């Protein structure tokens, strides 16, 4: 399928508009405030195409000037914006004005932890921790923009299908915007933390008898027939928001691009967003070279990794099964865009087993950082690339941690309290309420360390 390859609007296109929604397949443009979930002509996915940032004389801004603008918009500055999404407004939604629904979100840390670097075999491995967002995952970056669009179009309700984090995020932003939220999740397959958030923030939660892929089909049909604004990962405005993970990381690195950016991949919305962000950053001269993008799938849900191995000759679907519920997706919606992202960045697609994911997660958790299972796939992927000699000594690598450790407490309880075959289990101990009992425990653990 052809993916439209315009990066920015040219001078004669869409006069008077800052951005349009353009169909990937047939190239038709919709007004930026059109609420259609897909191309009305051919059903293709819509992408946002902006006009490149201009100075007051209408000439394209130099890269240095754009860097400067973004620096001035950092939250601590007098003209700063408290959101790590909206300070990049000119490349996200230039016409949002005062209308935005923002928590705020973004401004997540880029950190290193020696134990994690050592385990992965990658010196100075940088962890971009998106679990520090307000609802605990990167989904908030897309949701602030998607919800802003919902409000601008006068939506009466918003809906999504979700493996959990999108629904938690939608529920929060819909509540802030004062619009009813409707979420479709696979019954019995959503991690406890995500379900709890969705209920708490007040979205109407529909437990669908079927998997994520079934939920996605159902919500698309329902929104078409019932006129509800769709906030799935194919929503073009969510993609715009998720680009800021890359912009913010590059800004934190002084616009000196790393060699690799590694992220977990399920529905491929984030892979597509990262590809678009890098394409735009390169076209504007914000970076001088493009990092290699690495998408990491769980072995039990790895149709994209399979596609990569045969040079994307065809599109695969699988029956997905993995402990990492956020990437438990067998029929990824943003396939074509993700292919483009991998091709343009000389990228790679890997798969890692559930055991490798748990192994990585245990190290990240024990470093005091923590993340949800899907997030650990990126660090497991780094370890694999080091072993394969693709990441080499001296390479600068960013691994994205997509979600917070508290998202999946069920898995942690199982691992540390219930499983008997797990060597690193940190079991709680029941004691009598005496100082002697405490002293005995301390003595025993000293003995174990010696
Ligand atoms: C949504 C999500 C992913 C997967 O992102 P896709 O855009 O579906 O590929 C990975 N990790 C976490 C924690 C997520 O919430
Ligand atoms: Zn079309």
XYZ file of C-alpha atoms and ligand atoms in Angstrom:
466
model
C 0.000 0.000 0.000
C 1.273 3.470 -0.842
C 1.924 5.691 2.125
C 1.854 9.369 1.214
C 5.359 10.676 1.623
C 4.931 14.439 2.038
C 6.775 15.666 5.132
C 5.567 19.281 5.277
C 3.021 21.254 3.257
C 4.583 23.074 0.341
C 3.923 26.817 -0.148
C 1.037 26.380 -2.600
C -0.771 23.591 -0.740
C -3.731 24.170 1.571
C -3.588 27.984 1.569
C -4.508 29.587 4.865
C -4.174 26.360 6.831
C -1.437 25.361 9.273
C -2.130 21.637 9.050
C -4.291 19.182 7.134
C -5.311 15.573 7.665
C -4.100 13.652 4.601
C -5.051 10.106 3.584
C -2.064 7.768 3.467
C -3.524 5.842 0.547
C -5.321 8.220 -1.844
C -3.787 11.518 -0.700
C -7.105 13.297 -0.124
C -6.981 16.186 2.368
C -9.481 16.790 5.151
C -9.725 19.986 7.159
C -7.762 19.766 10.403
C -10.991 19.938 12.413
C -12.737 17.125 10.530
C -13.705 14.362 12.997
C -13.582 11.409 10.535
C -11.656 8.469 11.999
C -10.369 7.472 8.537
C -10.461 8.635 4.912
C -14.135 8.937 3.824
C -13.106 8.134 0.200
C -11.063 4.976 0.598
C -10.886 4.116 4.317
C -7.134 4.813 4.483
C -5.414 6.077 7.621
C -5.152 9.832 8.085
C -1.874 11.586 8.887
C -1.351 15.168 9.979
C 0.774 17.222 7.607
C 1.928 20.568 9.019
C 3.412 23.636 7.445
C 7.079 23.864 8.506
C 7.537 26.535 11.199
C 7.915 30.008 9.666
C 9.316 33.286 10.963
C 7.193 36.459 11.055
C 8.235 37.285 7.471
C 6.927 33.904 6.337
C 10.354 32.377 5.681
C 11.227 28.884 6.995
C 12.840 28.977 10.439
C 16.488 27.966 10.742
C 17.116 24.840 12.890
C 18.844 26.980 15.544
C 15.788 29.213 15.807
C 13.507 26.198 16.256
C 15.814 24.761 18.938
C 15.709 28.149 20.637
C 11.902 28.307 20.543
C 11.612 24.853 22.090
C 14.139 25.806 24.789
C 12.154 28.959 25.604
C 9.022 26.873 25.927
C 10.530 24.586 28.589
C 8.490 24.709 31.753
C 10.969 26.621 33.925
C 11.241 29.499 31.434
C 9.133 32.682 31.701
C 7.354 31.800 28.435
C 7.483 28.132 29.279
C 4.689 25.581 28.994
C 4.185 23.094 31.832
C 3.603 20.256 29.335
C 6.356 18.298 27.577
C 3.940 17.808 24.685
C 2.692 21.347 24.154
C 6.082 23.018 24.174
C 6.458 21.346 20.761
C 3.055 22.704 19.695
C 4.288 24.012 16.316
C 5.003 20.397 15.266
C 1.999 18.866 17.053
C -1.103 21.073 16.737
C -0.105 24.652 15.868
C -3.665 25.988 16.091
C -4.644 24.588 19.489
C -4.469 28.010 21.155
C -6.119 28.157 24.565
C -8.357 25.178 23.902
C -6.044 22.445 25.130
C -6.864 19.727 27.652
C -3.538 19.121 29.398
C -2.768 17.463 32.720
C 0.145 18.498 32.098
C 2.131 15.522 30.781
C 5.588 14.674 29.429
C 8.808 16.104 30.904
C 9.830 12.542 31.720
C 13.347 11.721 32.913
C 16.205 10.265 30.907
C 18.144 8.159 33.397
C 20.928 5.620 33.662
C 21.277 2.837 36.205
C 24.497 0.873 36.416
C 22.866 -2.514 37.130
C 20.612 -2.180 34.096
C 23.465 -1.092 31.797
C 25.623 -3.953 33.038
C 22.881 -6.524 32.569
C 22.219 -5.318 29.022
C 25.965 -5.087 28.291
C 25.525 -1.500 27.124
C 27.569 1.126 28.898
C 25.575 4.234 29.818
C 22.273 2.840 28.513
C 19.759 5.708 28.724
C 16.266 4.914 29.979
C 13.546 7.313 28.817
C 10.903 6.619 31.456
C 7.455 7.347 30.100
C 5.918 5.714 33.174
C 6.392 9.139 34.795
C 3.428 10.514 32.847
C 0.270 11.424 34.813
C -1.565 8.123 34.268
C 1.665 6.114 34.183
C 2.266 5.518 30.472
C 3.250 7.342 27.277
C -0.375 7.150 26.116
C -0.965 10.493 27.893
C 1.155 12.284 25.294
C -1.197 11.283 22.521
C -4.324 11.588 24.613
C -3.816 15.265 25.498
C -3.763 16.073 21.771
C -6.553 13.652 20.805
C -8.812 14.983 23.553
C -8.070 18.560 22.533
C -9.179 17.654 19.014
C -12.314 15.960 20.388
C -13.244 19.177 22.201
C -12.499 21.323 19.120
C -14.768 19.178 16.951
C -17.583 19.308 19.493
C -17.519 15.556 20.173
C -20.323 14.310 22.444
C -18.354 11.216 23.550
C -14.927 9.624 22.997
C -14.073 5.924 22.689
C -11.141 3.547 22.282
C -10.194 -0.112 22.264
C -7.333 -0.811 24.606
C -5.091 -3.351 26.252
C -5.440 -1.078 29.304
C -3.178 1.969 29.208
C -5.080 3.787 26.485
C -8.293 3.315 28.446
C -6.713 4.609 31.675
C -5.431 7.641 29.791
C -8.654 8.272 27.882
C -10.659 8.007 31.101
C -8.487 10.647 32.759
C -8.487 13.150 29.888
C -12.192 12.669 29.102
C -12.934 13.441 32.754
C -10.874 16.627 32.564
C -12.572 17.684 29.328
C -16.011 16.851 30.701
C -16.872 14.443 27.866
C -18.169 10.896 28.495
C -15.544 8.220 27.769
C -16.275 4.708 26.518
C -13.595 2.005 26.566
C -13.584 -1.466 25.010
C -11.188 -3.903 26.693
C -10.672 -7.674 26.332
C -12.465 -9.344 29.261
C -10.043 -10.811 31.800
C -6.927 -9.641 29.956
C -6.314 -6.191 31.415
C -3.680 -5.624 34.104
C -5.177 -4.691 37.475
C -3.666 -1.198 37.787
C -5.000 -0.113 34.397
C -8.485 -1.435 35.060
C -8.559 0.237 38.471
C -7.594 3.608 36.960
C -10.176 3.401 34.196
C -12.949 2.733 36.702
C -11.699 5.396 39.094
C -11.539 8.151 36.464
C -15.102 7.283 35.484
C -15.065 5.944 31.911
C -17.813 3.512 30.915
C -15.912 0.227 30.752
C -17.068 -2.505 28.380
C -15.521 -5.939 28.939
C -15.644 -7.482 25.487
C -15.746 -11.245 25.048
C -12.776 -11.443 22.667
C -9.176 -10.284 22.312
C -7.776 -6.791 21.678
C -8.080 -7.192 17.925
C -11.810 -7.945 18.339
C -12.194 -4.837 20.535
C -10.569 -2.696 17.857
C -12.952 -3.888 15.153
C -15.973 -3.391 17.404
C -15.102 0.139 18.503
C -14.473 1.174 14.900
C -17.897 -0.058 13.816
C -19.614 1.394 16.865
C -18.043 4.830 16.465
C -18.921 4.919 12.774
C -22.550 4.098 13.446
C -22.974 6.062 16.669
C -20.887 9.138 15.794
C -18.491 8.873 18.743
C -15.017 10.441 18.346
C -12.458 7.633 18.063
C -9.260 7.928 20.109
C -7.456 4.769 19.020
C -3.770 4.725 18.184
C -4.640 5.237 14.497
C -6.073 8.623 15.514
C -3.701 11.020 13.705
C -3.588 13.517 16.594
C -2.483 10.880 19.064
C 0.425 10.129 16.730
C 1.332 13.849 16.804
C 1.437 13.815 20.604
C 3.511 10.642 20.783
C 6.147 12.202 18.502
C 7.138 14.365 21.462
C 8.759 11.372 23.198
C 11.402 11.643 20.474
C 11.543 15.463 20.391
C 11.910 15.659 24.158
C 14.606 12.959 24.217
C 16.565 14.744 21.478
C 16.216 18.025 23.342
C 17.495 16.358 26.540
C 20.512 15.176 24.521
C 21.196 18.682 23.182
C 19.890 17.618 19.733
C 22.872 15.290 19.377
C 21.013 12.176 18.199
C 21.833 8.802 19.800
C 22.832 5.800 17.684
C 19.791 3.704 18.603
C 16.299 4.296 19.990
C 14.710 1.067 21.214
C 11.011 0.695 22.065
C 8.449 -2.048 22.745
C 5.974 -2.559 19.901
C 2.441 -3.910 19.820
C -0.064 -2.059 17.688
C 2.858 -0.134 16.112
C 1.355 3.310 16.742
C 4.414 4.388 18.678
C 6.854 2.981 16.117
C 4.974 4.977 13.466
C 5.031 8.121 15.635
C 8.776 7.788 16.294
C 9.392 7.397 12.553
C 7.371 10.526 11.781
C 9.148 12.504 14.507
C 12.600 11.552 13.197
C 11.595 12.258 9.590
C 10.390 15.750 10.543
C 13.362 16.470 12.808
C 15.753 15.531 9.997
C 13.843 17.486 7.341
C 13.931 20.617 9.524
C 17.633 20.174 10.263
C 16.959 19.738 14.016
C 19.263 16.708 13.923
C 22.078 16.005 11.505
C 21.713 12.237 11.465
C 18.917 9.802 12.208
C 19.159 7.174 14.960
C 18.331 3.554 14.108
C 14.876 2.701 15.400
C 14.475 -0.731 17.007
C 10.996 -2.151 17.657
C 10.893 -5.025 20.114
C 7.962 -7.436 20.186
C 7.116 -10.253 22.561
C 7.841 -13.618 20.945
C 4.183 -14.682 21.390
C 2.916 -11.538 19.649
C 5.499 -10.840 16.977
C 3.888 -10.521 13.536
C 5.980 -7.424 12.765
C 9.242 -9.170 13.657
C 8.187 -11.977 11.326
C 7.509 -9.431 8.580
C 10.917 -7.836 9.126
C 12.645 -11.195 8.641
C 11.190 -11.521 5.127
C 11.872 -7.851 4.272
C 8.208 -6.928 4.751
C 7.155 -8.901 1.687
C 3.757 -9.440 3.307
C 1.642 -8.503 6.297
C 1.229 -11.142 9.011
C -1.278 -11.646 11.800
C -0.931 -14.038 14.735
C -2.980 -15.233 17.710
C -1.210 -13.153 20.364
C -0.107 -14.495 23.753
C 2.366 -12.914 26.163
C 2.744 -11.854 29.780
C 3.318 -8.300 28.479
C -0.367 -7.410 28.040
C 0.329 -3.931 26.582
C 1.879 -5.519 23.492
C -0.420 -8.540 23.310
C -1.608 -7.655 19.809
C -1.758 -9.982 16.811
C -2.926 -7.663 14.027
C -1.147 -4.299 14.392
C -3.098 -1.367 12.954
C -0.182 0.901 11.995
C 1.743 -1.737 10.032
C 2.489 0.238 6.846
C 3.609 3.317 8.725
C 5.821 1.267 10.999
C 7.423 -0.411 7.951
C 8.235 3.042 6.629
C 9.697 4.058 10.004
C 11.967 1.005 10.128
C 13.059 1.368 6.503
C 13.800 5.101 6.709
C 15.895 4.755 9.864
C 17.766 1.611 8.799
C 15.933 0.123 11.768
C 15.454 -3.360 13.153
C 12.589 -5.434 14.556
C 13.273 -8.080 17.207
C 11.341 -10.456 19.346
C 12.168 -11.427 22.923
C 10.688 -14.246 24.983
C 8.526 -13.731 28.066
C 11.380 -15.117 30.192
C 13.741 -12.481 28.781
C 11.126 -9.793 29.449
C 10.770 -10.940 33.071
C 14.541 -11.108 33.435
C 14.935 -7.524 32.195
C 12.042 -6.309 34.316
C 13.479 -7.842 37.480
C 16.735 -5.883 36.966
C 14.938 -2.627 36.165
C 12.688 -3.103 39.215
C 15.569 -4.032 41.521
C 17.433 -0.892 40.422
C 14.616 1.018 42.132
C 13.296 2.262 38.792
C 10.595 -0.261 37.925
C 8.402 -0.576 34.853
C 5.530 -2.661 33.557
C 6.335 -5.929 31.729
C 5.934 -4.614 28.152
C 8.387 -1.797 28.856
C 11.122 -4.223 29.823
C 11.044 -5.654 26.292
C 13.120 -2.676 25.139
C 15.945 -3.421 27.577
C 15.763 -7.146 26.719
C 16.054 -6.057 23.079
C 19.168 -3.994 23.817
C 20.784 -7.018 25.454
C 20.031 -9.117 22.379
C 21.536 -6.504 20.023
C 24.675 -6.292 22.147
C 24.999 -10.085 22.101
C 24.541 -10.068 18.318
C 27.265 -7.423 17.904
C 24.866 -4.873 16.382
C 25.106 -2.459 19.302
C 28.842 -1.933 19.834
C 30.944 -0.472 22.564
C 30.652 3.315 22.532
C 27.212 3.376 20.869
C 24.726 5.706 22.529
C 21.459 3.910 23.127
C 18.087 5.102 24.437
C 15.622 2.429 25.620
C 12.074 3.651 26.171
C 10.297 2.423 29.297
C 6.683 2.832 28.287
C 4.770 2.230 31.534
C 4.947 2.394 35.325
C 5.713 -0.535 37.653
C 2.318 -0.172 39.402
C 0.405 -0.897 36.210
C 0.666 -4.638 36.732
C 0.734 -5.414 40.459
C -0.867 -8.822 39.866
C 2.212 -10.038 38.030
C 4.510 -8.759 40.792
C 2.569 -10.472 43.555
C 2.645 -13.674 41.553
C 6.396 -13.396 40.954
C 7.517 -12.430 44.443
C 4.940 -14.085 46.698
C 3.388 -17.025 44.950
C 5.850 -18.626 42.570
C 8.165 -21.130 44.196
C 10.560 -21.539 41.249
C 11.631 -17.896 40.955
C 15.194 -17.424 42.211
C 15.071 -13.630 42.640
C 11.754 -13.661 44.516
C 11.694 -11.081 47.324
C 9.255 -12.861 49.599
C 7.668 -10.973 52.496
C 8.200 -12.668 55.870
C 5.623 -13.007 58.599
C 7.023 -12.477 62.114
C 5.950 -12.284 65.751
C 5.650 -8.695 66.955
C 8.968 -8.732 68.900
C 12.312 -6.994 68.433
C 13.995 -10.391 68.731
C 12.126 -11.635 65.659
C 13.339 -8.570 63.706
C 16.928 -9.109 64.943
C 16.784 -12.747 63.829
C 15.709 -11.718 60.333
C 18.533 -9.139 60.091
C 21.082 -11.703 61.284
C 19.806 -14.276 58.798
C 19.982 -11.861 55.863
C 23.537 -10.801 56.896
C 24.430 -14.484 56.875
C 22.930 -14.854 53.400
C 24.930 -11.874 52.096
C 28.255 -13.040 53.581
C 0.617 0.944 24.222
C 1.821 0.414 24.875
C 2.861 -0.192 24.158
C 2.792 -0.479 22.700
O 2.706 0.636 21.856
P 2.098 0.455 20.382
O 1.908 1.819 19.890
O 0.809 -0.304 20.556
O 3.082 -0.349 19.592
C 3.971 -0.601 24.843
N 4.083 -0.448 26.181
C 3.106 0.124 26.898
C 3.266 0.248 28.371
C 1.948 0.576 26.277
O 0.976 1.105 27.023
Zn -8.145 7.878 0.991
